[in-house]
Coordinates of C-alpha atoms and ligand atoms in Angstrom, one line a residue:
M4 CA 181.9 -45.1 3.8
A5 CA 182.1 -47.0 7.1
T6 CA 180.6 -45.4 10.2
P7 CA 183.3 -44.1 12.6
D8 CA 184.1 -46.5 15.5
P9 CA 182.1 -45.5 18.6
L10 CA 184.4 -47.7 20.8
P11 CA 187.1 -45.2 21.8
L12 CA 184.6 -42.5 22.9
A13 CA 182.6 -45.2 24.8
Q14 CA 185.7 -46.3 26.6
D15 CA 186.6 -42.7 27.5
L16 CA 183.2 -42.1 28.9
L17 CA 183.2 -45.3 30.9
R18 CA 186.5 -44.3 32.5
C19 CA 184.7 -41.5 34.3
A20 CA 183.1 -42.7 37.6
S21 CA 180.0 -40.6 37.0
V22 CA 177.7 -42.1 39.7
T23 CA 174.8 -39.7 40.2
P24 CA 175.2 -36.9 41.0
A25 CA 179.0 -36.9 40.1
D26 CA 180.0 -36.1 36.6
A27 CA 183.7 -37.0 37.0
G28 CA 184.6 -35.3 33.7
A29 CA 182.3 -37.3 31.5
Q30 CA 180.5 -34.3 29.9
D31 CA 183.9 -32.5 29.3
I32 CA 184.9 -35.5 27.2
L33 CA 181.5 -35.5 25.3
A34 CA 181.6 -31.7 24.9
E35 CA 185.1 -31.9 23.4
A36 CA 184.0 -34.6 21.0
L37 CA 181.0 -32.7 19.8
A38 CA 182.8 -29.4 19.5
A39 CA 185.4 -31.1 17.3
L40 CA 182.5 -32.1 15.0
G41 CA 181.3 -28.5 14.8
F42 CA 178.5 -28.6 17.4
T43 CA 177.8 -25.5 19.4
V44 CA 177.9 -26.8 23.0
T45 CA 176.0 -25.2 25.9
R46 CA 176.8 -26.4 29.4
L47 CA 173.6 -26.2 31.6
P48 CA 174.5 -27.0 35.2
F49 CA 171.6 -26.8 37.6
N50 CA 172.2 -27.2 41.4
G51 CA 175.6 -28.9 40.8
I52 CA 174.2 -31.4 38.2
A53 CA 176.0 -31.3 34.9
N54 CA 173.8 -31.1 31.8
L55 CA 174.6 -30.1 28.2
Y56 CA 172.8 -29.2 25.0
A57 CA 174.7 -29.3 21.7
R58 CA 173.4 -28.4 18.3
I59 CA 174.7 -28.3 14.7
G60 CA 172.7 -26.7 11.9
D61 CA 170.0 -24.1 12.2
R62 CA 167.4 -25.4 9.8
A63 CA 164.5 -27.8 10.0
P64 CA 164.1 -30.7 10.3
H65 CA 165.6 -30.8 13.7
L66 CA 166.4 -34.3 15.2
C67 CA 167.4 -34.4 18.9
F68 CA 169.0 -37.3 20.8
A69 CA 168.6 -37.4 24.5
G70 CA 170.6 -39.4 27.1
H71 CA 172.4 -39.4 30.4
T72 CA 176.1 -39.6 31.4
D73 CA 175.3 -40.6 35.0
V74 CA 175.3 -44.2 36.1
V75 CA 174.1 -46.2 39.1
P76 CA 176.7 -47.4 41.6
P77 CA 178.6 -50.4 40.4
G78 CA 178.2 -52.6 43.6
A79 CA 180.7 -55.4 44.3
G80 CA 181.7 -58.6 42.5
W81 CA 182.9 -57.3 39.1
S82 CA 185.3 -59.4 36.9
A83 CA 186.9 -56.1 35.7
D84 CA 187.2 -52.6 37.1
P85 CA 183.8 -51.0 36.3
F86 CA 185.4 -47.7 35.4
A87 CA 188.3 -48.9 33.2
G88 CA 186.6 -49.3 29.8
T89 CA 188.0 -52.8 29.5
V90 CA 187.4 -54.8 26.4
A91 CA 187.5 -58.6 27.0
D92 CA 186.3 -61.4 24.7
G93 CA 184.8 -58.8 22.3
R94 CA 182.7 -57.2 25.1
L95 CA 183.1 -53.7 26.5
I96 CA 182.6 -54.0 30.2
G97 CA 181.8 -51.1 32.6
R98 CA 179.1 -49.4 34.5
G99 CA 177.1 -47.5 31.9
A100 CA 178.2 -49.7 28.9
C101 CA 174.6 -50.3 27.9
D102 CA 172.8 -47.7 30.1
M103 CA 173.8 -45.6 28.4
K104 CA 177.3 -44.2 27.6
G105 CA 177.6 -46.8 24.8
A106 CA 174.5 -45.4 23.1
I107 CA 175.8 -41.8 23.4
A108 CA 179.1 -42.8 21.8
A109 CA 177.1 -44.6 19.0
W110 CA 175.1 -41.4 18.4
V111 CA 178.2 -39.3 18.2
A112 CA 179.7 -41.7 15.7
A113 CA 176.5 -41.6 13.6
C114 CA 176.6 -37.8 13.6
E115 CA 180.2 -37.9 12.5
A116 CA 179.2 -40.2 9.6
H117 CA 176.4 -37.9 8.6
L118 CA 178.7 -34.8 8.7
Q119 CA 181.3 -36.5 6.5
A120 CA 179.0 -35.6 3.6
G121 CA 179.0 -31.9 4.5
P122 CA 176.9 -29.7 6.7
P123 CA 173.8 -31.4 8.2
R124 CA 170.7 -31.5 6.0
G125 CA 168.7 -29.9 8.9
S126 CA 169.7 -29.8 12.5
L127 CA 171.1 -32.4 14.9
S128 CA 171.2 -31.8 18.7
L129 CA 172.0 -33.7 21.9
L130 CA 170.3 -33.2 25.2
I131 CA 172.5 -34.9 27.8
T132 CA 171.9 -34.9 31.6
G133 CA 173.8 -36.1 34.6
D134 CA 170.7 -36.7 36.7
E135 CA 168.7 -39.5 35.1
E136 CA 169.5 -42.3 37.6
G137 CA 168.9 -40.0 40.6
V138 CA 165.9 -37.8 41.5
A139 CA 165.9 -36.3 38.0
T140 CA 164.9 -32.8 39.2
D141 CA 167.9 -30.9 37.9
G142 CA 168.4 -32.7 34.7
T143 CA 166.3 -33.2 31.6
T144 CA 163.2 -31.5 33.0
R145 CA 165.2 -28.3 33.5
V146 CA 166.9 -28.5 30.1
V147 CA 163.4 -29.0 28.5
D148 CA 162.2 -25.9 30.2
W149 CA 165.3 -24.0 29.0
L150 CA 164.6 -25.2 25.4
A151 CA 160.9 -24.3 25.6
D152 CA 161.8 -20.8 26.9
R153 CA 164.0 -20.3 23.8
H154 CA 161.3 -21.8 21.5
E155 CA 163.9 -24.3 20.4
I156 CA 161.6 -27.3 19.7
P157 CA 162.9 -30.4 17.9
D158 CA 160.7 -32.1 15.4
F159 CA 161.5 -35.4 17.0
C160 CA 163.6 -36.7 19.8
L161 CA 165.2 -40.2 20.2
V162 CA 166.2 -41.3 23.7
G163 CA 169.0 -43.8 23.7
E164 CA 167.9 -45.9 26.7
P165 CA 168.5 -49.7 26.3
T166 CA 165.1 -50.9 24.8
N167 CA 166.0 -54.3 23.4
P168 CA 165.5 -57.4 25.5
A169 CA 167.9 -59.7 23.7
R170 CA 168.8 -58.5 20.2
L171 CA 169.4 -55.1 18.7
G172 CA 166.3 -54.1 16.7
E173 CA 163.7 -55.8 18.7
V174 CA 161.9 -53.0 20.5
I175 CA 161.2 -49.2 20.1
K176 CA 159.5 -47.6 23.1
I177 CA 156.9 -45.1 22.0
G178 CA 155.5 -44.4 25.5
R179 CA 155.9 -45.1 29.2
R180 CA 153.4 -45.6 32.0
G181 CA 153.1 -43.0 34.7
S182 CA 154.0 -43.7 38.4
L183 CA 152.4 -42.6 41.6
N184 CA 153.4 -43.3 45.2
A185 CA 151.0 -42.9 48.0
R186 CA 151.6 -43.0 51.8
I187 CA 148.5 -43.3 54.0
V188 CA 148.2 -42.8 57.8
V189 CA 144.8 -43.6 59.4
H190 CA 144.3 -42.3 62.9
G191 CA 142.0 -44.1 65.3
T192 CA 141.5 -44.1 69.1
Q193 CA 143.7 -46.5 71.1
G194 CA 141.8 -48.7 73.6
H195 CA 141.3 -52.2 75.1
V196 CA 140.3 -54.9 72.7
A197 CA 137.6 -56.0 75.2
Y198 CA 136.0 -52.6 75.1
P199 CA 136.0 -51.8 71.3
H200 CA 133.1 -49.3 71.7
L201 CA 135.4 -47.1 73.7
A202 CA 138.0 -47.2 70.9
D203 CA 138.2 -46.6 67.1
N204 CA 140.2 -49.2 65.3
P205 CA 142.3 -47.6 62.5
V206 CA 143.4 -51.0 61.1
H207 CA 139.8 -51.9 60.1
R208 CA 139.3 -48.5 58.5
L209 CA 142.6 -48.8 56.6
L210 CA 141.8 -52.4 55.4
A211 CA 138.4 -51.3 54.2
A212 CA 139.9 -48.5 52.2
L213 CA 142.6 -50.7 50.7
A214 CA 140.0 -53.4 49.9
E215 CA 137.9 -50.9 48.0
L216 CA 141.0 -49.5 46.1
T217 CA 142.0 -53.0 45.0
A218 CA 138.5 -54.5 44.4
E219 CA 138.2 -53.4 40.7
P220 CA 140.9 -53.0 38.0
L221 CA 141.6 -49.3 37.2
D222 CA 141.0 -50.0 33.5
T223 CA 141.4 -52.8 31.0
G224 CA 144.4 -51.3 29.1
T225 CA 144.5 -49.6 25.7
D226 CA 145.7 -50.5 22.2
W227 CA 149.2 -49.4 23.3
F228 CA 149.3 -49.8 27.1
E229 CA 148.7 -52.8 29.4
P230 CA 146.1 -52.2 32.2
S231 CA 147.0 -49.8 35.0
S232 CA 148.1 -51.5 38.2
L233 CA 147.7 -50.5 41.8
Q234 CA 149.9 -52.4 44.2
V235 CA 149.8 -52.1 48.0
V236 CA 153.5 -52.3 48.9
G237 CA 153.3 -52.0 52.7
I238 CA 151.0 -52.1 55.7
D239 CA 152.4 -51.2 59.1
V240 CA 150.8 -51.1 62.5
D241 CA 153.8 -51.8 64.9
N242 CA 151.6 -53.1 67.6
P243 CA 153.2 -55.8 69.8
A244 CA 150.2 -56.2 72.1
M245 CA 147.4 -58.6 71.6
N246 CA 145.0 -56.7 73.9
V247 CA 145.4 -53.1 72.5
I248 CA 143.6 -51.5 69.6
P249 CA 146.3 -49.3 68.1
A250 CA 146.1 -45.6 67.6
Q251 CA 147.2 -45.6 64.0
A252 CA 147.8 -47.7 60.9
R253 CA 149.9 -46.9 57.9
A254 CA 150.1 -48.2 54.3
A255 CA 152.0 -47.5 51.1
L256 CA 151.0 -48.1 47.5
N257 CA 152.2 -47.6 44.0
I258 CA 150.2 -47.2 40.8
R259 CA 151.7 -47.7 37.3
F260 CA 149.2 -46.1 35.1
N261 CA 148.5 -45.7 31.4
D262 CA 147.2 -42.7 29.5
R263 CA 143.6 -43.3 30.5
H264 CA 144.5 -41.6 33.8
T265 CA 146.4 -38.6 35.1
G266 CA 148.3 -38.5 38.4
A267 CA 145.9 -35.8 39.7
G268 CA 142.9 -37.9 38.8
L269 CA 144.2 -41.0 40.6
A270 CA 145.2 -38.9 43.6
A271 CA 141.6 -37.6 43.8
H272 CA 140.3 -41.1 43.6
I273 CA 142.5 -42.4 46.4
H274 CA 141.5 -39.3 48.5
E275 CA 137.8 -39.9 47.9
V276 CA 137.9 -43.7 48.8
L277 CA 140.0 -43.0 51.9
A278 CA 137.7 -40.3 53.1
R279 CA 134.8 -42.7 52.9
H280 CA 136.4 -45.1 55.3
A281 CA 138.5 -42.9 57.6
D282 CA 137.6 -39.4 58.6
R283 CA 141.0 -38.9 60.3
A284 CA 143.6 -39.8 57.8
E285 CA 146.7 -38.3 56.1
L286 CA 147.5 -38.9 52.5
D287 CA 150.9 -38.1 51.0
I288 CA 151.1 -38.5 47.2
A289 CA 154.1 -38.1 44.9
I290 CA 153.7 -38.4 41.2
S291 CA 157.0 -39.4 39.8
G292 CA 155.9 -39.3 36.2
E293 CA 152.8 -38.9 34.0
P294 CA 152.2 -41.4 31.2
F295 CA 153.0 -40.4 27.6
L296 CA 152.4 -41.9 24.2
T297 CA 153.9 -40.9 20.8
A298 CA 151.1 -42.2 18.7
P299 CA 152.3 -44.3 15.8
G300 CA 152.4 -42.2 12.6
P301 CA 154.8 -41.0 10.0
A302 CA 157.7 -40.2 12.4
V303 CA 157.5 -43.5 14.2
D304 CA 157.2 -45.3 10.9
R305 CA 160.3 -43.5 9.6
L306 CA 162.2 -44.5 12.8
R307 CA 161.1 -48.1 12.5
A308 CA 161.9 -48.4 8.8
A309 CA 165.4 -47.0 9.4
I310 CA 166.1 -49.5 12.3
T311 CA 164.7 -52.4 10.2
Q312 CA 166.9 -51.4 7.3
A313 CA 170.0 -51.3 9.5
T314 CA 169.4 -54.3 11.7
G315 CA 167.3 -56.6 9.5
I316 CA 164.7 -56.8 12.4
T317 CA 161.4 -55.0 12.4
P318 CA 161.1 -53.6 15.9
R319 CA 158.0 -54.1 18.0
L320 CA 156.4 -50.9 19.4
D321 CA 156.2 -51.1 23.2
T322 CA 155.3 -49.0 26.3
G323 CA 156.5 -51.4 29.0
G324 CA 159.1 -50.9 31.8
G325 CA 159.7 -48.2 34.3
T326 CA 159.8 -44.4 33.8
S327 CA 162.5 -42.7 31.8
D328 CA 163.4 -39.1 31.0
A329 CA 161.3 -39.3 27.8
R330 CA 158.4 -38.4 30.1
F331 CA 159.9 -34.8 30.4
I332 CA 160.7 -34.6 26.6
A333 CA 157.2 -35.5 25.7
R334 CA 156.2 -32.0 26.9
L335 CA 158.4 -30.6 24.2
C336 CA 158.1 -32.8 21.1
P337 CA 157.3 -36.3 19.9
V338 CA 159.7 -38.8 21.5
A339 CA 160.6 -42.5 21.2
E340 CA 163.4 -44.6 22.6
F341 CA 165.8 -47.0 21.0
G342 CA 169.2 -48.2 22.3
L343 CA 171.3 -51.2 23.1
V344 CA 170.3 -54.6 24.6
G345 CA 169.4 -54.0 28.2
A346 CA 170.0 -57.4 29.6
T347 CA 173.0 -56.3 31.8
M348 CA 171.8 -52.8 32.8
H349 CA 172.3 -51.9 36.5
K350 CA 173.9 -55.4 37.0
T351 CA 177.3 -56.6 38.0
D352 CA 179.5 -56.8 34.8
E353 CA 177.3 -54.5 32.7
A354 CA 178.6 -55.0 29.2
V355 CA 177.9 -54.6 25.5
P356 CA 179.4 -56.6 22.7
V357 CA 181.6 -54.3 20.7
A358 CA 179.9 -55.5 17.5
E359 CA 176.5 -54.5 18.9
L360 CA 177.9 -51.1 19.8
R361 CA 179.0 -50.6 16.2
A362 CA 175.7 -52.0 14.9
L363 CA 173.9 -49.4 17.0
A364 CA 176.0 -46.6 15.4
D365 CA 175.0 -47.9 12.0
A366 CA 171.3 -48.0 13.1
Y367 CA 171.6 -44.4 14.4
R368 CA 173.2 -43.4 11.2
A369 CA 170.2 -44.8 9.3
V370 CA 167.9 -42.9 11.6
I371 CA 169.7 -39.6 11.0
A372 CA 169.5 -40.2 7.2
A373 CA 165.8 -41.0 7.5
F374 CA 165.0 -37.8 9.4
L375 CA 167.4 -35.5 7.6
P376 CA 167.1 -36.9 4.1
Ligands
ZN22 ZN1 169.4 -45.1 31.4

């Protein structure tokens, strides 16, 4: 039996202008589609952010799909209305087509295909947030806490982010690097450049600290992660005078780090290096994500085999790119990511070929069959 067509639901979702934090009716449409298939849908709004959790079946194995209905702003210069769900030349155009309303529709079609044969051979669930492209504080992380409180722990979770660079089937993400932002202010004592012994130059102290922080690589990488990277992204003194030692100097840096580090460990390292060079300094650190890795094993093998069977391509296992909501789900259960081709995500004229959308539904159907045999 053919997999049901994901296109109509994808179009309905694209017609909602759900730019974070707006939902614009997107989750109503999804909730209705899932209820019609027999899912029990629980709406989980937190601080005005729409989230939902839906489940069918009450037995193991439990396979969860996670995604987001929010999108980034469209920007200008589109060849079609970004919120009209237009199909032109075999491509579905719209903000969210590949990131990631298309993948949500493909998953729903795959669930429908599985349920055509009767009740699920286990449990299927969806964890959908409206706060992935924003600050992500009232979305997946809150729903994960809600699930953990209820001891509702999936055996495996697949996140539908676009993972493929050019062709469906190329890449499964099994981990992501962590990310840390640091803002540094070094205080000195302002004075005349001709009398430096009466001043304390904060620029020299800041440069010495940054030189030490960047002198050695943080690590050499692991089997699954590239080396961690510390990048200074700004140095500001704002001193127009040539004859004044300024009172303060500021810098900002970002670290993308693998699982040989923790955010807290790197924060302590920066603190220690800075203290050695500047006794009067402020350090403001924000950890936007810890790294995670779902070690290759039977579950990842099963996922990979299903995608290979459906697409004819054996996916590479990868941990590159930015952060995703999978970092929150990793607290709950093993998680990996597989979705559409990401070439147009966040761009003008974001689009997905309709054939690729349908092929993803077939691949997801194979994944469900592999996890709920
Ligand atoms: Zn996304």
